[in-house]
Short mmCIF file of C-alpha atoms and ligand atoms in Angstrom, two decimals:
data_model
loop_
_atom_site.label_atom_id
_atom_site.label_comp_id
_atom_site.label_asym_id
_atom_site.label_seq_id
_atom_site.Cartn_x
_atom_site.Cartn_y
_atom_site.Cartn_z
CA UNK S 193 -38.51 25.41 -22.83
CA UNK S 194 -38.29 23.80 -19.96
CA UNK S 195 -35.64 26.47 -18.05
CA UNK S 196 -31.23 24.59 -17.75
CA UNK S 197 -31.21 24.66 -14.48
CA UNK S 198 -33.92 26.03 -11.14
CA UNK S 199 -31.78 27.77 -8.35
CA UNK S 200 -31.71 25.74 -5.19
CA UNK S 201 -35.26 26.41 -2.91
CA UNK S 202 -37.06 26.73 -6.47
CA UNK S 203 -39.43 23.93 -6.82
CA UNK S 204 -39.86 23.55 -10.47
CA UNK S 205 -43.22 23.03 -11.81
CA UNK S 206 -44.28 19.28 -11.32
CA UNK S 207 -42.81 16.92 -13.82
CA UNK S 208 -40.79 19.08 -15.20
CA UNK S 209 -37.28 18.46 -15.42
CA UNK S 210 -33.68 20.23 -15.83
CA UNK S 211 -31.36 19.29 -18.19
CA UNK S 212 -28.84 20.54 -14.96
CA UNK S 213 -28.86 20.53 -11.86
CA UNK S 214 -27.54 22.18 -8.50
CA UNK S 215 -25.83 19.04 -6.23
CA UNK S 216 -23.33 18.65 -3.53
CA UNK S 217 -20.34 16.49 -5.55
CA UNK S 218 -16.90 14.68 -3.79
CA UNK S 219 -14.44 14.18 -6.44
CA UNK S 220 -11.22 12.11 -5.64
CA UNK S 221 -8.98 15.01 -5.88
CA UNK S 222 -11.20 15.95 -3.20
CA UNK S 223 -10.89 12.89 -0.74
CA UNK S 224 -10.29 14.40 2.95
CA UNK S 225 -11.96 16.58 5.19
CA UNK S 226 -15.89 16.77 4.56
CA UNK S 227 -15.96 20.26 4.55
CA UNK S 228 -13.19 20.71 2.02
CA UNK S 229 -14.44 17.09 0.06
CA UNK S 230 -17.92 17.40 -0.65
CA UNK S 231 -18.64 21.08 -2.75
CA UNK S 232 -21.32 22.60 -4.68
CA UNK S 233 -21.59 22.02 -8.77
CA UNK S 234 -23.72 22.63 -10.92
CA UNK S 235 -24.49 19.34 -12.73
CA UNK S 236 -26.48 17.20 -15.28
CA UNK S 237 -29.26 15.49 -13.89
CA UNK S 238 -29.64 11.85 -14.32
CA UNK S 239 -32.29 11.98 -17.06
CA UNK S 240 -32.11 8.52 -17.91
CA UNK S 241 -34.51 5.58 -16.17
CA UNK S 242 -34.06 2.38 -16.28
CA UNK S 243 -37.80 0.76 -16.18
CA UNK S 244 -37.51 0.34 -12.53
CA UNK S 245 -36.17 3.50 -11.45
CA UNK S 246 -37.38 6.87 -10.53
CA UNK S 247 -36.77 10.79 -10.02
CA UNK S 248 -37.74 12.24 -7.11
CA UNK S 249 -37.46 15.99 -6.76
CA UNK S 250 -35.87 16.69 -3.02
CA UNK S 251 -37.29 18.58 -0.72
CA UNK S 252 -34.88 17.52 2.07
CA UNK S 253 -32.13 15.28 2.73
CA UNK S 254 -31.03 13.30 5.87
CA UNK S 255 -26.77 13.66 6.89
CA UNK S 256 -25.38 10.46 7.41
CA UNK S 257 -21.88 9.26 8.72
CA UNK S 258 -21.59 7.06 5.42
CA UNK S 259 -20.78 10.33 3.27
CA UNK S 260 -18.05 11.03 6.17
CA UNK S 261 -16.37 8.40 5.03
CA UNK S 262 -17.20 9.05 0.67
CA UNK S 263 -15.21 12.24 1.34
CA UNK S 264 -12.24 10.55 3.12
CA UNK S 265 -12.72 8.22 0.51
CA UNK S 266 -12.15 5.26 3.42
CA UNK S 267 -12.18 2.76 4.54
CA UNK S 268 -13.79 2.33 0.56
CA UNK S 269 -12.92 4.49 -2.57
CA UNK S 270 -16.28 4.75 -3.62
CA UNK S 271 -16.12 6.37 -7.16
CA UNK S 272 -13.25 3.68 -7.94
CA UNK S 273 -15.01 0.67 -6.35
CA UNK S 274 -17.99 1.91 -8.68
CA UNK S 275 -15.77 2.53 -11.63
CA UNK S 276 -14.23 -1.00 -11.24
CA UNK S 277 -17.81 -2.17 -12.24
CA UNK S 278 -17.91 -0.20 -15.93
CA UNK S 279 -19.67 3.51 -14.44
CA UNK S 280 -18.11 6.28 -16.38
CA UNK S 281 -18.97 8.73 -13.96
CA UNK S 282 -15.79 10.15 -11.83
CA UNK S 283 -17.95 11.90 -8.85
CA UNK S 284 -20.11 11.05 -6.63
CA UNK S 285 -23.20 12.21 -5.22
CA UNK S 286 -23.71 11.38 -1.02
CA UNK S 287 -27.11 11.19 1.05
CA UNK S 288 -28.78 8.04 1.38
CA UNK S 289 -32.16 9.71 3.20
CA UNK S 290 -34.65 11.96 1.21
CA UNK S 291 -37.94 12.86 0.66
CA UNK S 292 -39.36 14.37 -1.71
CA UNK S 293 -42.04 14.43 -4.60
CA UNK S 294 -41.49 11.44 -7.07
CA UNK S 295 -40.99 13.85 -11.28
CA UNK S 296 -40.87 11.30 -13.47
CA UNK S 297 -41.12 7.46 -13.16
CA UNK S 298 -39.52 4.65 -15.65
CA UNK S 299 -41.28 2.68 -18.11
CA UNK S 300 -42.52 -0.47 -15.88
CA UNK S 301 -42.75 1.08 -12.56
CA UNK S 302 -46.08 0.22 -10.82
CA UNK S 303 -47.81 1.96 -7.35
CA UNK S 304 -45.99 4.72 -8.14
CA UNK S 305 -47.01 8.21 -9.47
CA UNK S 306 -45.42 11.64 -10.94
CA UNK S 307 -46.97 13.73 -8.10
CA UNK S 308 -46.65 10.99 -5.22
CA UNK S 309 -44.92 12.70 -2.33
CA UNK S 310 -41.93 10.32 -0.48
CA UNK S 311 -39.55 9.63 1.13
CA UNK S 312 -36.83 7.66 0.06
CA UNK S 313 -34.55 4.20 2.38
CA UNK S 314 -31.55 3.93 0.58
CA UNK S 315 -31.93 -0.14 -0.28
CA UNK S 316 -31.03 -1.09 -3.73
CA UNK S 317 -30.54 -4.26 -5.46
CA UNK S 318 -31.18 -6.37 -8.76
CA UNK S 319 -34.07 -7.60 -8.64
CA UNK S 320 -32.81 -9.77 -11.21
CA UNK S 321 -30.60 -11.76 -8.99
CA UNK S 322 -31.45 -15.40 -8.40
CA UNK S 323 -31.21 -14.97 -5.06
CA UNK S 324 -33.92 -11.93 -4.84
CA UNK S 325 -35.94 -13.74 -7.86
CA UNK S 326 -35.91 -16.75 -5.50
CA UNK S 327 -37.91 -14.05 -2.46
CA UNK S 328 -34.72 -14.48 0.07
CA UNK S 329 -34.12 -11.36 1.90
CA UNK S 330 -32.29 -8.98 -1.21
CA UNK S 331 -30.02 -7.71 1.94
CA UNK S 332 -28.16 -10.96 0.89
CA UNK S 333 -27.81 -10.88 -2.52
CA UNK S 334 -24.20 -9.30 -4.05
CA UNK S 335 -26.15 -7.23 -5.97
CA UNK S 336 -27.22 -4.84 -2.41
CA UNK S 337 -25.88 -1.15 -2.15
CA UNK S 338 -26.36 1.37 -0.22
CA UNK S 339 -28.36 4.54 -2.51
CA UNK S 340 -26.52 7.29 -1.68
CA UNK S 341 -23.11 5.62 -0.57
CA UNK S 342 -22.21 2.45 -2.82
CA UNK S 343 -24.60 3.89 -5.23
CA UNK S 344 -24.01 7.40 -7.25
CA UNK S 345 -27.02 10.39 -7.72
CA UNK S 346 -27.96 10.99 -3.84
CA UNK S 347 -30.40 13.06 -2.20
CA UNK S 348 -27.42 15.52 -2.05
CA UNK S 349 -28.69 17.36 -5.24
CA UNK S 350 -32.10 18.77 -6.13
CA UNK S 351 -32.68 15.33 -8.28
CA UNK S 352 -32.12 11.98 -7.40
CA UNK S 353 -32.04 8.48 -8.67
CA UNK S 354 -33.12 6.33 -7.20
CA UNK S 355 -35.34 1.73 -7.88
CA UNK S 356 -38.76 2.79 -7.34
CA UNK S 357 -39.11 -0.02 -4.42
CA UNK S 358 -37.20 2.07 -2.19
CA UNK S 359 -40.44 4.78 -2.62
CA UNK S 360 -42.31 5.09 0.54
CA UNK S 361 -45.13 7.32 2.07
CA UNK S 362 -44.18 10.27 3.18
CA UNK S 363 -45.44 11.72 6.51
CA UNK S 364 -48.31 14.43 5.77
CA UNK S 365 -47.78 16.09 10.05
CA UNK S 366 -43.61 15.97 8.73
CA UNK S 367 -42.06 18.51 7.29
CA UNK S 368 -39.83 18.10 4.42
CA UNK S 369 -36.69 18.17 7.14
CA UNK S 370 -38.04 15.97 9.87
CA UNK S 371 -39.41 13.21 6.55
CA UNK S 372 -35.89 13.28 5.53
CA UNK S 373 -33.85 12.59 8.44
CA UNK S 374 -35.30 9.27 10.11
CA UNK S 375 -34.90 6.08 7.29
CA UNK S 376 -31.44 4.80 7.06
CA UNK S 377 -30.92 5.07 10.94
CA UNK S 378 -34.24 4.23 11.81
CA UNK S 379 -34.64 0.84 9.50
CA UNK S 380 -31.61 -0.09 10.25
CA UNK S 381 -32.09 0.01 13.82
CA UNK S 382 -34.97 -2.07 13.09
CA UNK S 383 -33.57 -4.75 11.50
CA UNK S 384 -30.92 -5.09 14.46
CA UNK S 385 -34.24 -5.60 16.82
CA UNK S 386 -36.91 -7.28 14.67
CA UNK S 387 -34.64 -8.67 12.62
CA UNK S 388 -32.62 -12.04 13.21
CA UNK S 389 -34.75 -14.59 15.10
CA UNK S 390 -35.02 -15.69 18.19
CA UNK S 391 -33.12 -12.81 19.21
CA UNK S 392 -35.91 -10.16 18.67
CA UNK S 393 -37.05 -7.25 21.00
CA UNK S 394 -40.17 -8.34 23.82
CA UNK S 395 -41.79 -6.98 26.12
CA UNK S 396 -40.21 -6.75 28.91
CA UNK S 397 -36.54 -7.56 27.70
CA UNK S 398 -33.83 -5.47 28.30
CA UNK S 399 -31.91 -3.78 25.52
CA UNK S 400 -28.52 -1.74 25.83
CA UNK S 401 -28.05 1.10 23.62
CA UNK S 402 -24.62 2.65 22.24
CA UNK S 403 -24.81 6.18 21.54
CA UNK S 404 -27.96 6.65 22.94
CA UNK S 405 -28.51 10.17 21.75
CA UNK S 406 -26.66 9.80 18.46
CA UNK S 407 -29.39 8.95 15.02
CA UNK S 408 -28.92 5.22 15.85
CA UNK S 409 -29.27 4.62 19.10
CA UNK S 410 -32.30 7.61 19.03
CA UNK S 411 -34.09 5.77 16.77
CA UNK S 412 -33.39 1.87 18.88
CA UNK S 413 -34.60 3.72 22.11
CA UNK S 414 -37.48 4.48 20.61
CA UNK S 415 -38.32 0.69 18.77
CA UNK S 416 -37.37 -0.54 22.27
CA UNK S 417 -40.03 1.09 23.96
CA UNK S 418 -42.56 0.30 21.36
CA UNK S 419 -42.68 -3.42 21.45
CA UNK S 420 -42.38 -2.73 25.62
CA UNK S 421 -38.92 -3.70 26.35
CA UNK S 422 -36.44 -1.54 28.18
CA UNK S 423 -33.71 0.70 27.05
CA UNK S 424 -30.23 1.38 28.78
CA UNK S 425 -29.32 4.48 27.05
CA UNK S 426 -24.88 4.86 27.00
CA UNK S 427 -23.96 8.97 26.68
CA UNK S 428 -21.35 10.82 27.32
CA UNK S 429 -22.80 13.90 29.14
CA UNK S 430 -26.29 15.26 31.11
CA UNK S 431 -27.63 16.42 27.49
CA UNK S 432 -27.42 13.62 25.87
CA UNK S 433 -28.90 11.47 29.39
CA UNK S 434 -31.46 13.60 29.45
CA UNK S 435 -32.42 13.61 25.77
CA UNK S 436 -32.55 9.83 25.86
CA UNK S 437 -34.38 9.57 29.25
CA UNK S 438 -37.20 11.73 27.20
CA UNK S 439 -37.39 9.78 24.21
CA UNK S 440 -38.15 6.71 26.99
CA UNK S 441 -34.50 5.02 27.97
CA UNK S 442 -35.11 3.08 31.12
CA UNK S 443 -31.58 4.45 32.33
CA UNK S 444 -28.96 5.75 31.11
CA UNK S 445 -24.93 5.98 31.61
CA UNK S 446 -22.65 7.71 30.81
CA UNK S 447 -19.48 5.60 29.84
CA UNK S 448 -17.06 8.79 30.79
CA UNK S 449 -17.32 7.21 34.28
CA UNK S 450 -15.43 4.41 32.59
CA UNK S 451 -12.31 3.91 31.12
CA UNK S 452 -11.38 0.58 30.35
CA UNK S 453 -12.16 1.24 25.95
CA UNK S 454 -10.08 0.21 22.88
CA UNK S 455 -8.39 -3.56 22.62
CA UNK S 456 -8.44 -5.23 26.26
CA UNK S 457 -5.11 -7.39 27.43
CA UNK S 458 -4.88 -10.92 26.23
CA UNK S 459 -6.60 -13.15 28.15
CA UNK S 460 -3.25 -14.40 29.69
CA UNK S 461 -1.58 -11.48 30.41
CA UNK S 462 -1.24 -10.05 34.02
CA UNK S 463 -3.45 -7.06 32.80
CA UNK S 464 -6.53 -8.88 32.29
CA UNK S 465 -8.11 -9.34 35.47
CA UNK S 466 -7.92 -5.32 36.24
CA UNK S 467 -9.84 -4.71 32.52
CA UNK S 468 -12.51 -8.04 33.61
CA UNK S 469 -13.12 -6.00 37.15
CA UNK S 470 -13.76 -2.79 35.06
CA UNK S 471 -16.20 -4.80 32.74
CA UNK S 472 -17.90 -6.52 36.06
CA UNK S 473 -18.68 -2.95 37.58
CA UNK S 474 -20.15 -1.74 34.09
CA UNK S 475 -22.23 -4.69 34.05
CA UNK S 476 -23.50 -3.83 37.15
CA UNK S 477 -23.92 -0.66 35.90
CA UNK S 478 -26.43 -1.97 34.28
CA UNK S 479 -27.97 -3.66 36.85
CA UNK S 480 -28.76 -0.68 38.91
CA UNK S 481 -30.14 0.73 35.51
CA UNK S 482 -32.31 -1.22 34.79
CA UNK S 483 -33.89 -1.94 38.41
CA UNK S 484 -33.08 -5.89 38.45
CA UNK S 485 -30.60 -8.00 38.25
CA UNK S 486 -30.53 -8.86 34.94
CA UNK S 487 -27.94 -8.53 31.65
CA UNK S 488 -29.53 -7.20 28.62
CA UNK S 489 -31.25 -9.74 25.45
CA UNK S 490 -29.47 -7.66 22.84
CA UNK S 491 -26.83 -5.74 23.11
CA UNK S 492 -26.98 -2.58 20.11
CA UNK S 493 -23.27 -1.85 18.87
CA UNK S 494 -21.97 0.51 16.49
CA UNK S 495 -19.39 1.80 18.24
CA UNK S 496 -17.34 -1.19 17.34
CA UNK S 497 -13.09 -1.86 18.64
CA UNK S 498 -13.55 0.23 22.05
CA UNK S 499 -16.61 -1.08 23.50
CA UNK S 500 -17.56 -4.70 21.96
CA UNK S 501 -15.33 -6.43 24.62
CA UNK S 502 -17.65 -4.87 27.01
CA UNK S 503 -20.51 -5.56 24.65
CA UNK S 504 -19.61 -9.36 24.78
CA UNK S 505 -19.50 -9.45 28.58
CA UNK S 506 -22.45 -8.24 30.04
CA UNK S 507 -24.41 -9.57 26.83
CA UNK S 508 -27.18 -12.52 29.30
CA UNK S 509 -26.56 -16.00 28.18
CA UNK S 510 -28.07 -17.06 25.23
CA UNK S 511 -28.50 -13.42 24.44
CA UNK S 512 -26.71 -11.38 20.58
CA UNK S 513 -24.79 -9.03 20.20
CA UNK S 514 -25.98 -7.28 17.07
CA UNK S 515 -23.21 -4.90 15.19
CA UNK S 516 -23.85 -2.68 12.26
CA UNK S 517 -20.43 -0.54 12.24
CA UNK S 518 -17.08 0.23 14.01
CA UNK S 519 -17.29 3.74 14.42
CA UNK S 520 -14.33 3.98 16.30
CA UNK S 521 -11.62 0.67 14.49
CA UNK S 522 -12.97 -1.92 13.23
CA UNK S 523 -10.78 -4.82 14.78
CA UNK S 524 -12.65 -6.91 17.81
CA UNK S 525 -10.60 -8.67 19.98
CA UNK S 526 -12.65 -11.48 22.22
CA UNK S 527 -12.57 -13.62 24.51
CA UNK S 528 -14.25 -16.28 23.58
CA UNK S 529 -15.00 -17.97 26.31
CA UNK S 530 -17.98 -16.41 27.04
CA UNK S 531 -19.54 -17.26 23.88
CA UNK S 532 -19.82 -21.15 23.18
CA UNK S 533 -20.45 -21.52 27.67
CA UNK S 534 -22.91 -18.93 27.79
CA UNK S 535 -24.21 -19.29 23.79
CA UNK S 536 -23.91 -15.83 23.43
CA UNK S 537 -24.23 -14.33 19.43
CA UNK S 538 -22.35 -12.34 17.69
CA UNK S 539 -24.57 -10.87 14.98
CA UNK S 540 -23.67 -8.32 11.59
CA UNK S 541 -26.75 -6.56 10.64
CA UNK S 542 -26.74 -4.12 8.27
CA UNK S 543 -29.55 -1.40 6.46
CA UNK S 544 -33.11 -3.48 5.81
CA UNK S 545 -35.10 -4.99 3.06
CA UNK S 546 -38.22 -3.25 1.95
CA UNK S 547 -40.54 -5.17 4.74
CA UNK S 548 -38.26 -3.74 7.42
CA UNK S 549 -37.73 -0.57 6.05
CA UNK S 550 -41.25 -0.18 5.14
CA UNK S 551 -43.16 -1.81 9.18
CA UNK S 552 -40.28 0.74 10.65
CA UNK S 553 -41.54 3.92 7.95
CA UNK S 554 -45.42 2.36 9.20
CA UNK S 555 -44.36 3.90 13.23
CA UNK S 556 -43.42 7.14 11.89
CA UNK S 557 -46.63 7.83 9.68
CA UNK S 558 -48.28 6.90 12.96
CA UNK S 559 -46.55 8.91 14.83
CA UNK S 560 -45.12 6.52 17.57
CA UNK S 561 -41.72 6.91 16.66
CA UNK S 562 -40.62 11.00 16.67
CA UNK S 563 -38.45 11.14 13.76
CA UNK S 564 -35.24 12.71 16.54
CA UNK S 565 -34.38 16.15 14.15
CA UNK S 566 -31.95 17.74 15.87
CA UNK S 567 -30.39 20.55 13.44
CA UNK S 568 -31.50 21.35 10.23
CA UNK S 569 -28.87 22.88 7.72
CA UNK S 570 -29.17 24.57 4.20
CA UNK S 571 -27.68 23.10 1.50
CA UNK S 572 -24.41 25.16 1.86
CA UNK S 573 -24.37 23.49 4.91
CA UNK S 574 -23.95 19.79 3.82
CA UNK S 575 -20.22 20.15 3.85
CA UNK S 576 -19.77 21.04 7.27
CA UNK S 577 -23.12 19.02 8.43
CA UNK S 578 -20.73 16.19 7.97
CA UNK S 579 -17.41 17.83 9.28
CA UNK S 580 -19.21 18.21 12.67
CA UNK S 581 -20.82 15.02 12.44
CA UNK S 582 -17.12 13.38 12.19
CA UNK S 583 -16.06 15.69 14.57
CA UNK S 584 -18.65 14.15 17.18
CA UNK S 585 -20.14 18.21 17.48
CA UNK S 586 -23.06 17.35 15.27
CA UNK S 587 -26.73 17.46 17.58
CA UNK S 588 -29.13 15.31 19.30
CA UNK S 589 -30.40 13.14 17.07
CA UNK S 590 -30.84 13.38 13.45
CA UNK S 591 -29.97 15.85 11.05
CA UNK S 592 -30.73 16.84 7.90
CA UNK S 593 -30.72 19.61 5.06
CA UNK S 594 -33.07 21.54 3.12
CA UNK S 595 -32.58 21.14 -1.18
CA UNK S 596 -35.64 22.22 -2.53
CA UNK S 597 -37.58 23.62 -0.24
CA UNK S 598 -37.60 26.77 0.07
CA UNK S 599 -37.97 27.55 3.57
CA UNK S 600 -37.88 24.94 6.90
CA UNK S 601 -41.62 24.18 8.79
CA UNK S 602 -43.00 23.47 4.99
CA UNK S 603 -45.22 19.56 5.02
CA UNK S 604 -46.55 19.60 1.62
CA UNK S 605 -45.69 20.54 -1.96
P1 NAP J 986 -24.14 9.40 15.21
O1 NAP J 986 -25.33 10.19 15.45
O2 NAP J 986 -22.88 9.90 15.27
O3 NAP J 986 -23.88 8.56 16.95
C1 NAP J 986 -22.81 7.92 17.13
C2 NAP J 986 -22.68 7.70 18.56
O4 NAP J 986 -21.87 6.82 19.25
C3 NAP J 986 -22.81 8.95 19.18
O5 NAP J 986 -23.89 9.72 19.80
C4 NAP J 986 -21.54 8.81 20.53
O6 NAP J 986 -22.39 8.60 21.81
C5 NAP J 986 -21.15 7.58 20.53
N1 NAP J 986 -19.82 7.06 20.37
C6 NAP J 986 -19.23 7.81 19.57
N2 NAP J 986 -17.80 7.60 20.37
C7 NAP J 986 -18.33 6.83 21.17
C8 NAP J 986 -17.25 6.02 22.07
N3 NAP J 986 -15.86 5.65 21.41
N4 NAP J 986 -17.76 4.71 22.42
C9 NAP J 986 -19.35 4.54 22.55
N5 NAP J 986 -19.86 5.41 21.73
C10 NAP J 986 -19.40 6.00 21.07
O7 NAP J 986 -23.92 7.79 14.44
P2 NAP J 986 -25.29 7.43 13.96
O8 NAP J 986 -26.21 7.33 12.66
O9 NAP J 986 -25.65 6.53 14.98
O10 NAP J 986 -23.84 5.91 12.82
C11 NAP J 986 -23.14 5.60 14.01
C12 NAP J 986 -21.71 4.28 13.05
O11 NAP J 986 -22.69 3.59 12.58
C13 NAP J 986 -21.76 4.77 11.61
O12 NAP J 986 -20.31 4.26 12.13
C14 NAP J 986 -22.25 4.43 10.72
O13 NAP J 986 -21.72 5.04 9.55
C15 NAP J 986 -22.96 3.46 11.23
N6 NAP J 986 -23.95 2.89 10.70
C16 NAP J 986 -24.51 1.91 10.13
C17 NAP J 986 -25.61 1.39 9.09
C18 NAP J 986 -25.70 0.04 8.69
O14 NAP J 986 -26.67 -0.22 7.74
N7 NAP J 986 -24.08 -1.04 8.49
C19 NAP J 986 -26.20 2.43 9.25
C20 NAP J 986 -26.11 3.28 10.02
C21 NAP J 986 -25.44 4.05 10.19
P3 NAP J 986 -21.71 9.36 23.07
O15 NAP J 986 -20.86 10.43 22.26
O16 NAP J 986 -23.19 10.31 23.65
O17 NAP J 986 -21.72 8.23 23.75
#
């Protein structure tokens, strides 16, 4: 007779799925500060699987910024959005990165078996979507969604329900918490730097990496290095600078040395020339950091509103500003002239497809990229970890939390 519920840190016998599980749950009535909005509950395990799905027993879960947004209910109420599409659950279990063990598979799953030790990437889509069936990039499918953000049943629970194609091999040498940390940010950075031909990072190319000491940035620096490029990382303090240099950044720039951030003045206003002079100084700081008078071929953007005018200005002629977020705001005010005169590209990018996620995972499997685990939290502290992420008091690199791994430092089952 299977047990009703296992405690956090207790690993059920392989393949035994208890009907109840512990989960960190967001409900609309708690939307707000992440440390209050995310709350532990005992909940029914999602045992019913679609033919293409798998149930993974979560050993550790990566912490990402997306569930700060989910906890706040901004800019999207993810629960209401799903209910509009017919989902009945009135709660959200977040978590878009996991390491764990496959406990159950759907009837049509191939290439994945109960007992496989996996990491889970967060891209989900409808395999029957016309575009996906015709071989188009599933990232362009209207059915694309981020598991554990746009979908329910993420990794902040003892069991997570995923599409089988999301599962990738776990690196044997990494602990559960290390393995859970980098996939979302790493695969996103991989697509940004390798996914937008001809603007892919090549040997000798200079790339400007915003937030080099954060999740995306720490992965981007290593991906640029691996391709033989030069990463110039933007940081906000000495500690971040040392961290980025240790990861292989060519040099760093402290954004606190500049004050022209935010929405710039209109190009026809008297204040614009002052803004432009400061943006030019930032460009000169890049030349100094690169050791040559060369502008970045790729600008790796995610702060958004505060920085994008400068990103566009410093980007090389024919280069690309590639952006995947607007952490500081969503309003972009641009001087459009350099876009046509210097033929620059502004490219949006969002997570990654299977090929890109697996290419990034290969860099992890072959130890070419360090997962950059900055701090490991307990299951109970998942809300606090998100609060710290929102407040910017998070550690350098990437964060994860133990779920069913009994303790930190364990590499296998
Ligand atoms: P993170 O680990 O918190 O890092 C963000 C970095 O941004 C911080 O290290 C900080 O670095 C820098 N930053 C903060 N305020 C800034 C400002 N005003 N100007 C310039 N830099 C600033 O977060 P993350 O995991 O890298 O994610 C960053 C954003 O990307 C989030 O909004 C997240 O939701 C989004 N994201 C999107 C996707 C996607 O697929 N679309 C995937 C992953 C993440 P310093 O203070 O050291 O400068």
